[in-house]
Amino acid sequence: MNSAQNHTGLSRNIYIGIFLVALSTLMYEILLTRIFSVTMGYHFAFMAVSLAMFGMTVGAIIVYIFPKKFPQENINQILAKQAFYFSITTVISFLIHLFIPFIHGMSIAGMAITAFTYAEISVPFVFSGICISLLLTRFPSSVNRLYAADLIGASLGCILVVLVLNISGGPTGVFITALFSAAASFYFIKGSVHSSGFSKAIIIYTIALFAFSAVHTVLVQKHEPLLRLYWVRGEWAEKPLYEKWNSFSRVSIDGDSTKYEVPFGWGLSNKYDRSRKIRQLMLNIDAHSTTVLSHFNGDTTELSHLKYDVSNLAQYLRPRGDIMIIGSGAGRDVLSSLAFGQKNILGIEINKDMISAINKDFGDFTGHLDKYQNVEFVGDEARSYIQRMDTARKFDIIQVSVIDNWSAAASGAFVLTENALYTTETWKLFLSRLKPNGILTVTRFYRAKPIEHYRLMNITADALLESGIKDIRSHVMLIKCQQQERLEDRSGTGTLLISKSPFSDNDIKTVDSLNRTFEFEEIISPKTAADSIFVKLTSENSRNELNNNFPLDITSPTDDKPFFFHYMNFSDLPNLQLWREWDMAFNAKAIFILLTLAGTMSVLSLLCIVIPLKITSKKISLKGTSGYFIYFMAIGLGFMLIEISQIQRLNIFLGHPTFSLAAALFTMLLSTGIGSYFSGAEKLIKRSVKIRFILLIGILILFGLITPYIINLFESSSTEIRILVSVIILFPMGLFLGMAFPIGMKLAGINFPGITPWLWGINGVMSVLATILSIIIAMKYGISASYWSGAACYITAFAAFLTLVKLNPEQLNK
């Protein structure tokens, strides 16, 4: 080893090495979720998390089954080689994924390509798993410090990946990730004898990675990358005009700015003359969600098509008003407000890259909308921004046009994509920001079975009732447009108008006249109705009975269950007639994916226990080890159930996926790393360890009870204050959570040192399973239930620990 030793007997370079491996591992894992979202789909992005953790588990099992392949006397060279393999396979596996189209489906070819993709992408994580497993199991006296370095490195990776995506983009980010693991290899080999040749090779390789990453980052900034995503969901993708990555999306713009086309519309009336064409470009988010950049030179007559769109009906009812647009996107709704001559226009968009693209990069095409004195763009999440807004500022119209389509539900990516926009709590907030005669207008696709609009009406009813408004029917109108371009997919467009005051007779007459002019269909209004279900949903007396007896769940989502796109019960999956009758294929697919992942991971988890068990039982006695298995399974499940539930919860509280990722994941990993360092695992003292566990359980219970009140207390505070509050409440919990693993590993290392890699692998595979179980539990019972399930796992771990203490009392100091 390196001659520079610290007081634990390990080289400082070892700690730097595990820090860099962990940092690189988490960075690559998060990068894959973003890349898979574009190349494969949201559900495969979700799978990337489980895939990474399972690959690392396989690495741990390899260390356990083949210990002679990793002799202690050559541990530095072995660690260096594993880190190097991790780095180089990261690059190779990514390039393979980049140039081979991903085709999935129930065909043999589709399943084979899916299996191949998963296998080749998992390879780097196997080497990462071997590296970390060796470090955490071969040095039991230093396990708390090594585990601390591992977690702190991972926590820094959470922050660094956000910066890398924003500056360098997804593909370049992969090479930067490989750069860190290459640096880890150098630190592991540094100072070892007979390693000069390998060290030189690592240095040359690392310099090459650095040079490529730096040059390619410059090219990305100029929108001229050498590497890009060539295949998107199995189809060849032409180079976009513009591409920008960030931590939660990839924004691209395509099209021909000189070509005249039929105007893009959410619900463009069939009375519009399609020969009147305009210039427009298409903006895509993760190659799926689409909106439009319309050419604008300041002449509002160029925007006449917007007056034919059903999404803009409220503009006729409240002219010359103050408008708030939720999800201003590429500026289409802002243009609509300009076309109608509205007085003041506020556009709120969570994706700042979209605001920058339309006003700077393509400002000459879109007309530099941000330069208009009556137009204001805000880059923020709508709910959190409105909560911080001056309560005296009110609006005549709050417009929400097709924000979040059902691609998230179709893919099963509920944890990564659901937000708090379509919840009762948010709509109450919207209503509170309307002027007395103001209108909330919400537009979504209206399908043959309008299940989304049934749920929207339930949210409307609950929000109005909780706002003190009893007569629901007089406050709502729902208008449908069956645009001719959408006849094939049987999806029209429905605009729900919700007035804070009852709609006046003049409002109703105006809408009736517009419906006749544009050939829109009136589904429900204060005076007429074309669907009896909507009549019941707007009646306080019949609504509860309808919801209880309805074949699908159309009740209002809440902050604790913000799953707007989830309608079916898990038990309804085999009921083909039900989901065909209600056009639930997208939701059935989501449930199928989640349950398939859960089943697959359950089987693989079982194999990770059974196969090593069969091998080990022939070599050593496993008597007295069951408590260790229960302990490490429980903390593996518990940690991820708690971590993911907090990411979900903070996504609502902080209002931005980047903030929730940084606050929850970064804080939890950093605090658990510090907790591991101060766990006292190097000298187990019975009384001290028990006190730590009791404090942990107490903090988990206290956190679960008081967090909802703290969130309500600070939800209208500034972003900086809410992030600080999140860190303060998460840090103590993470501090004690970090103590459980090194304490258990130290105790196992004393009594059964041969099985410690296996225990680390079991802990990892349970974490894989927990990533899926947490979502299933949250969808069925709520985010709080997922959290309490994690807390119950730690109580189980404590019980297992007490059993181990009784069986091995001599191993702990009093």
CSV table of C-alpha atoms in Angstrom, one decimal, residues 498-720:
chain,number,residue,atom,x,y,z
A,498,ILE,CA,-64.3,26.9,-13.5
A,499,SER,CA,-65.6,30.3,-12.4
A,500,LYS,CA,-65.1,31.6,-8.8
A,501,SER,CA,-68.5,33.2,-9.1
A,502,PRO,CA,-71.5,31.5,-10.8
A,503,PHE,CA,-71.4,31.9,-14.5
A,504,SER,CA,-73.7,34.7,-15.6
A,505,ASP,CA,-76.5,34.4,-18.2
A,506,ASN,CA,-74.3,36.5,-20.5
A,507,ASP,CA,-71.4,34.1,-20.0
A,508,ILE,CA,-73.6,31.1,-20.9
A,509,LYS,CA,-75.0,32.8,-23.9
A,510,THR,CA,-71.5,33.8,-25.1
A,511,VAL,CA,-70.3,30.3,-24.9
A,512,ASP,CA,-73.4,28.9,-26.6
A,513,SER,CA,-72.8,31.4,-29.5
A,514,LEU,CA,-69.1,30.4,-29.7
A,515,ASN,CA,-70.0,26.7,-29.7
A,516,ARG,CA,-72.3,27.2,-32.7
A,517,THR,CA,-69.8,29.4,-34.5
A,518,PHE,CA,-66.9,27.0,-34.1
A,519,GLU,CA,-68.9,23.7,-34.0
A,520,PHE,CA,-67.8,22.9,-30.4
A,521,GLU,CA,-69.9,20.5,-28.3
A,522,GLU,CA,-71.2,21.5,-24.9
A,523,ILE,CA,-70.8,18.6,-22.5
A,524,ILE,CA,-72.1,20.3,-19.3
A,525,SER,CA,-73.0,23.8,-18.3
A,526,PRO,CA,-75.2,25.3,-15.6
A,527,LYS,CA,-78.2,24.8,-17.9
A,528,THR,CA,-77.5,21.8,-20.2
A,529,ALA,CA,-75.7,18.4,-20.0
A,530,ALA,CA,-74.8,15.8,-22.5
A,531,ASP,CA,-73.3,13.3,-20.1
A,532,SER,CA,-75.2,12.1,-16.9
A,533,ILE,CA,-71.9,11.2,-15.1
A,534,PHE,CA,-70.9,14.8,-15.1
A,535,VAL,CA,-74.3,15.8,-13.8
A,536,LYS,CA,-73.7,13.4,-10.8
A,537,LEU,CA,-70.2,14.6,-10.3
A,538,THR,CA,-71.4,18.2,-10.0
A,539,SER,CA,-74.1,17.2,-7.5
A,540,GLU,CA,-73.0,17.0,-3.8
A,541,ASN,CA,-75.6,14.4,-3.0
A,542,SER,CA,-74.9,11.9,-5.8
A,543,ARG,CA,-71.1,12.4,-6.2
A,544,ASN,CA,-69.9,10.2,-3.4
A,545,GLU,CA,-72.2,7.3,-4.4
A,546,LEU,CA,-70.9,7.5,-8.0
A,547,ASN,CA,-67.3,7.5,-6.9
A,548,ASN,CA,-67.8,4.5,-4.6
A,549,ASN,CA,-69.5,2.4,-7.3
A,550,PHE,CA,-67.5,3.5,-10.3
A,551,PRO,CA,-65.5,0.7,-11.9
A,552,LEU,CA,-62.3,2.9,-11.9
A,553,ASP,CA,-60.8,5.3,-9.4
A,554,ILE,CA,-61.8,8.8,-10.5
A,555,THR,CA,-61.5,10.4,-7.0
A,556,SER,CA,-59.4,13.5,-6.6
A,557,PRO,CA,-55.6,13.1,-6.2
A,558,THR,CA,-54.1,14.7,-3.1
A,559,ASP,CA,-50.6,15.7,-2.1
A,560,ASP,CA,-50.2,12.3,-0.4
A,561,LYS,CA,-51.4,10.4,-3.6
A,562,PRO,CA,-50.6,12.8,-6.5
A,563,PHE,CA,-51.1,10.1,-9.2
A,564,PHE,CA,-53.5,11.8,-11.6
A,565,PHE,CA,-52.9,9.3,-14.4
A,566,HIS,CA,-53.5,6.2,-12.3
A,567,TYR,CA,-57.1,4.9,-12.4
A,568,MET,CA,-57.1,1.1,-12.2
A,569,ASN,CA,-56.7,-1.0,-9.1
A,570,PHE,CA,-53.8,-3.5,-9.3
A,571,SER,CA,-56.3,-6.3,-9.0
A,572,ASP,CA,-58.1,-5.1,-12.1
A,573,LEU,CA,-55.1,-5.9,-14.4
A,574,PRO,CA,-56.5,-9.3,-15.5
A,575,ASN,CA,-59.9,-7.8,-16.3
A,576,LEU,CA,-59.3,-7.2,-20.0
A,577,GLN,CA,-62.9,-6.2,-20.6
A,578,LEU,CA,-62.7,-3.4,-18.0
A,579,TRP,CA,-59.6,-1.7,-19.4
A,580,ARG,CA,-60.7,-2.2,-23.0
A,581,GLU,CA,-64.2,-0.8,-22.3
A,582,TRP,CA,-62.7,2.3,-20.6
A,583,ASP,CA,-59.7,2.6,-22.9
A,584,MET,CA,-57.3,1.9,-20.0
A,585,ALA,CA,-54.5,0.3,-22.1
A,586,PHE,CA,-52.1,3.0,-21.0
A,587,ASN,CA,-52.8,2.5,-17.3
A,588,ALA,CA,-52.8,-1.3,-17.7
A,589,LYS,CA,-49.4,-1.1,-19.3
A,590,ALA,CA,-48.1,1.0,-16.4
A,591,ILE,CA,-49.4,-1.4,-13.8
A,592,PHE,CA,-48.1,-4.4,-15.8
A,593,ILE,CA,-44.6,-2.8,-16.0
A,594,LEU,CA,-44.5,-2.1,-12.3
A,595,LEU,CA,-45.8,-5.5,-11.2
A,596,THR,CA,-43.4,-7.2,-13.7
A,597,LEU,CA,-40.5,-5.3,-12.3
A,598,ALA,CA,-41.6,-6.2,-8.8
A,599,GLY,CA,-41.9,-9.8,-9.7
A,600,THR,CA,-38.6,-9.9,-11.6
A,601,MET,CA,-36.7,-8.2,-8.8
A,602,SER,CA,-38.3,-10.5,-6.3
A,603,VAL,CA,-37.2,-13.6,-8.2
A,604,LEU,CA,-33.7,-12.2,-8.7
A,605,SER,CA,-33.5,-11.2,-5.0
A,606,LEU,CA,-34.5,-14.7,-4.1
A,607,LEU,CA,-31.8,-16.1,-6.4
A,608,CYS,CA,-29.2,-13.9,-4.8
A,609,ILE,CA,-30.0,-15.5,-1.5
A,610,VAL,CA,-30.6,-19.1,-2.6
A,611,ILE,CA,-27.7,-19.6,-5.0
A,612,PRO,CA,-25.0,-18.4,-2.5
A,613,LEU,CA,-26.8,-20.3,0.2
A,614,LYS,CA,-26.5,-23.6,-1.7
A,615,ILE,CA,-22.8,-23.0,-2.4
A,616,THR,CA,-22.1,-21.8,1.2
A,617,SER,CA,-23.9,-24.6,3.0
A,618,LYS,CA,-21.4,-27.1,1.6
A,619,LYS,CA,-18.5,-25.2,2.9
A,620,ILE,CA,-19.3,-23.6,6.2
A,621,SER,CA,-22.0,-23.8,8.8
A,622,LEU,CA,-24.6,-21.1,8.6
A,623,LYS,CA,-26.0,-21.7,12.1
A,624,GLY,CA,-26.8,-18.5,13.8
A,625,THR,CA,-26.7,-16.3,10.7
A,626,SER,CA,-30.4,-15.9,10.0
A,627,GLY,CA,-30.5,-12.8,12.2
A,628,TYR,CA,-27.9,-11.2,10.0
A,629,PHE,CA,-29.9,-11.9,6.9
A,630,ILE,CA,-33.0,-10.4,8.4
A,631,TYR,CA,-31.1,-7.3,9.6
A,632,PHE,CA,-29.5,-6.5,6.3
A,633,MET,CA,-32.7,-7.2,4.3
A,634,ALA,CA,-34.6,-4.9,6.6
A,635,ILE,CA,-32.2,-1.9,6.4
A,636,GLY,CA,-31.9,-2.4,2.6
A,637,LEU,CA,-35.6,-2.2,2.2
A,638,GLY,CA,-36.1,0.5,4.9
A,639,PHE,CA,-33.5,3.0,3.6
A,640,MET,CA,-34.9,3.1,0.0
A,641,LEU,CA,-38.5,3.2,1.1
A,642,ILE,CA,-37.7,6.2,3.3
A,643,GLU,CA,-35.5,7.8,0.7
A,644,ILE,CA,-37.9,7.6,-2.3
A,645,SER,CA,-40.9,8.6,-0.2
A,646,GLN,CA,-39.0,11.8,0.8
A,647,ILE,CA,-38.1,12.5,-2.8
A,648,GLN,CA,-41.8,12.2,-3.7
A,649,ARG,CA,-42.8,14.4,-0.8
A,650,LEU,CA,-40.2,17.1,-1.3
A,651,ASN,CA,-41.0,17.2,-5.0
A,652,ILE,CA,-44.4,18.7,-3.9
A,653,PHE,CA,-43.0,20.8,-1.1
A,654,LEU,CA,-40.0,22.3,-3.1
A,655,GLY,CA,-41.9,22.4,-6.4
A,656,HIS,CA,-39.0,21.3,-8.6
A,657,PRO,CA,-37.5,17.9,-9.3
A,658,THR,CA,-33.9,19.3,-9.2
A,659,PHE,CA,-34.5,20.7,-5.7
A,660,SER,CA,-36.1,17.5,-4.4
A,661,LEU,CA,-33.2,15.5,-5.8
A,662,ALA,CA,-30.6,17.8,-4.3
A,663,ALA,CA,-32.4,18.2,-0.9
A,664,ALA,CA,-33.5,14.6,-0.4
A,665,LEU,CA,-30.9,12.5,-2.1
A,666,PHE,CA,-27.9,14.8,-1.4
A,667,THR,CA,-28.8,15.4,2.3
A,668,MET,CA,-29.7,11.8,3.0
A,669,LEU,CA,-26.5,10.5,1.5
A,670,LEU,CA,-24.3,13.1,3.1
A,671,SER,CA,-25.9,12.7,6.5
A,672,THR,CA,-25.8,8.9,6.4
A,673,GLY,CA,-22.1,9.2,5.4
A,674,ILE,CA,-21.4,11.4,8.4
A,675,GLY,CA,-23.5,9.1,10.6
A,676,SER,CA,-21.5,6.1,9.4
A,677,TYR,CA,-18.3,7.8,10.3
A,678,PHE,CA,-19.5,8.5,13.9
A,679,SER,CA,-21.3,5.2,14.3
A,680,GLY,CA,-18.7,3.8,16.7
A,681,ALA,CA,-18.5,0.6,14.6
A,682,GLU,CA,-14.8,0.3,15.1
A,683,LYS,CA,-15.5,-0.5,18.8
A,684,LEU,CA,-19.0,-1.9,19.4
A,685,ILE,CA,-20.3,-0.9,22.8
A,686,LYS,CA,-23.6,-2.6,23.6
A,687,ARG,CA,-25.2,0.3,25.5
A,688,SER,CA,-24.1,2.9,23.0
A,689,VAL,CA,-25.3,0.9,20.0
A,690,LYS,CA,-28.7,0.3,21.6
A,691,ILE,CA,-29.1,4.0,22.3
A,692,ARG,CA,-28.3,4.8,18.7
A,693,PHE,CA,-31.0,2.5,17.5
A,694,ILE,CA,-33.6,3.8,19.9
A,695,LEU,CA,-32.8,7.4,18.9
A,696,LEU,CA,-33.1,6.3,15.2
A,697,ILE,CA,-36.5,4.8,15.7
A,698,GLY,CA,-37.6,7.8,17.8
A,699,ILE,CA,-36.5,10.2,15.1
A,700,LEU,CA,-38.3,8.2,12.4
A,701,ILE,CA,-41.5,8.3,14.3
A,702,LEU,CA,-41.2,12.0,15.2
A,703,PHE,CA,-40.3,12.8,11.5
A,704,GLY,CA,-43.3,11.0,10.2
A,705,LEU,CA,-45.6,12.7,12.6
A,706,ILE,CA,-44.4,16.3,12.4
A,707,THR,CA,-43.3,16.6,8.8
A,708,PRO,CA,-46.8,17.3,7.3
A,709,TYR,CA,-47.2,20.2,9.8
A,710,ILE,CA,-43.8,21.6,9.0
A,711,ILE,CA,-44.5,21.4,5.3
A,712,ASN,CA,-47.8,23.3,5.7
A,713,LEU,CA,-46.1,25.9,7.9
A,714,PHE,CA,-43.4,26.7,5.4
A,715,GLU,CA,-45.1,26.0,2.0
A,716,SER,CA,-45.4,29.7,1.2
A,717,SER,CA,-41.8,30.5,2.2
A,718,SER,CA,-39.1,31.3,-0.3
A,719,THR,CA,-37.3,28.5,-2.2
A,720,GLU,CA,-34.1,29.1,-0.1
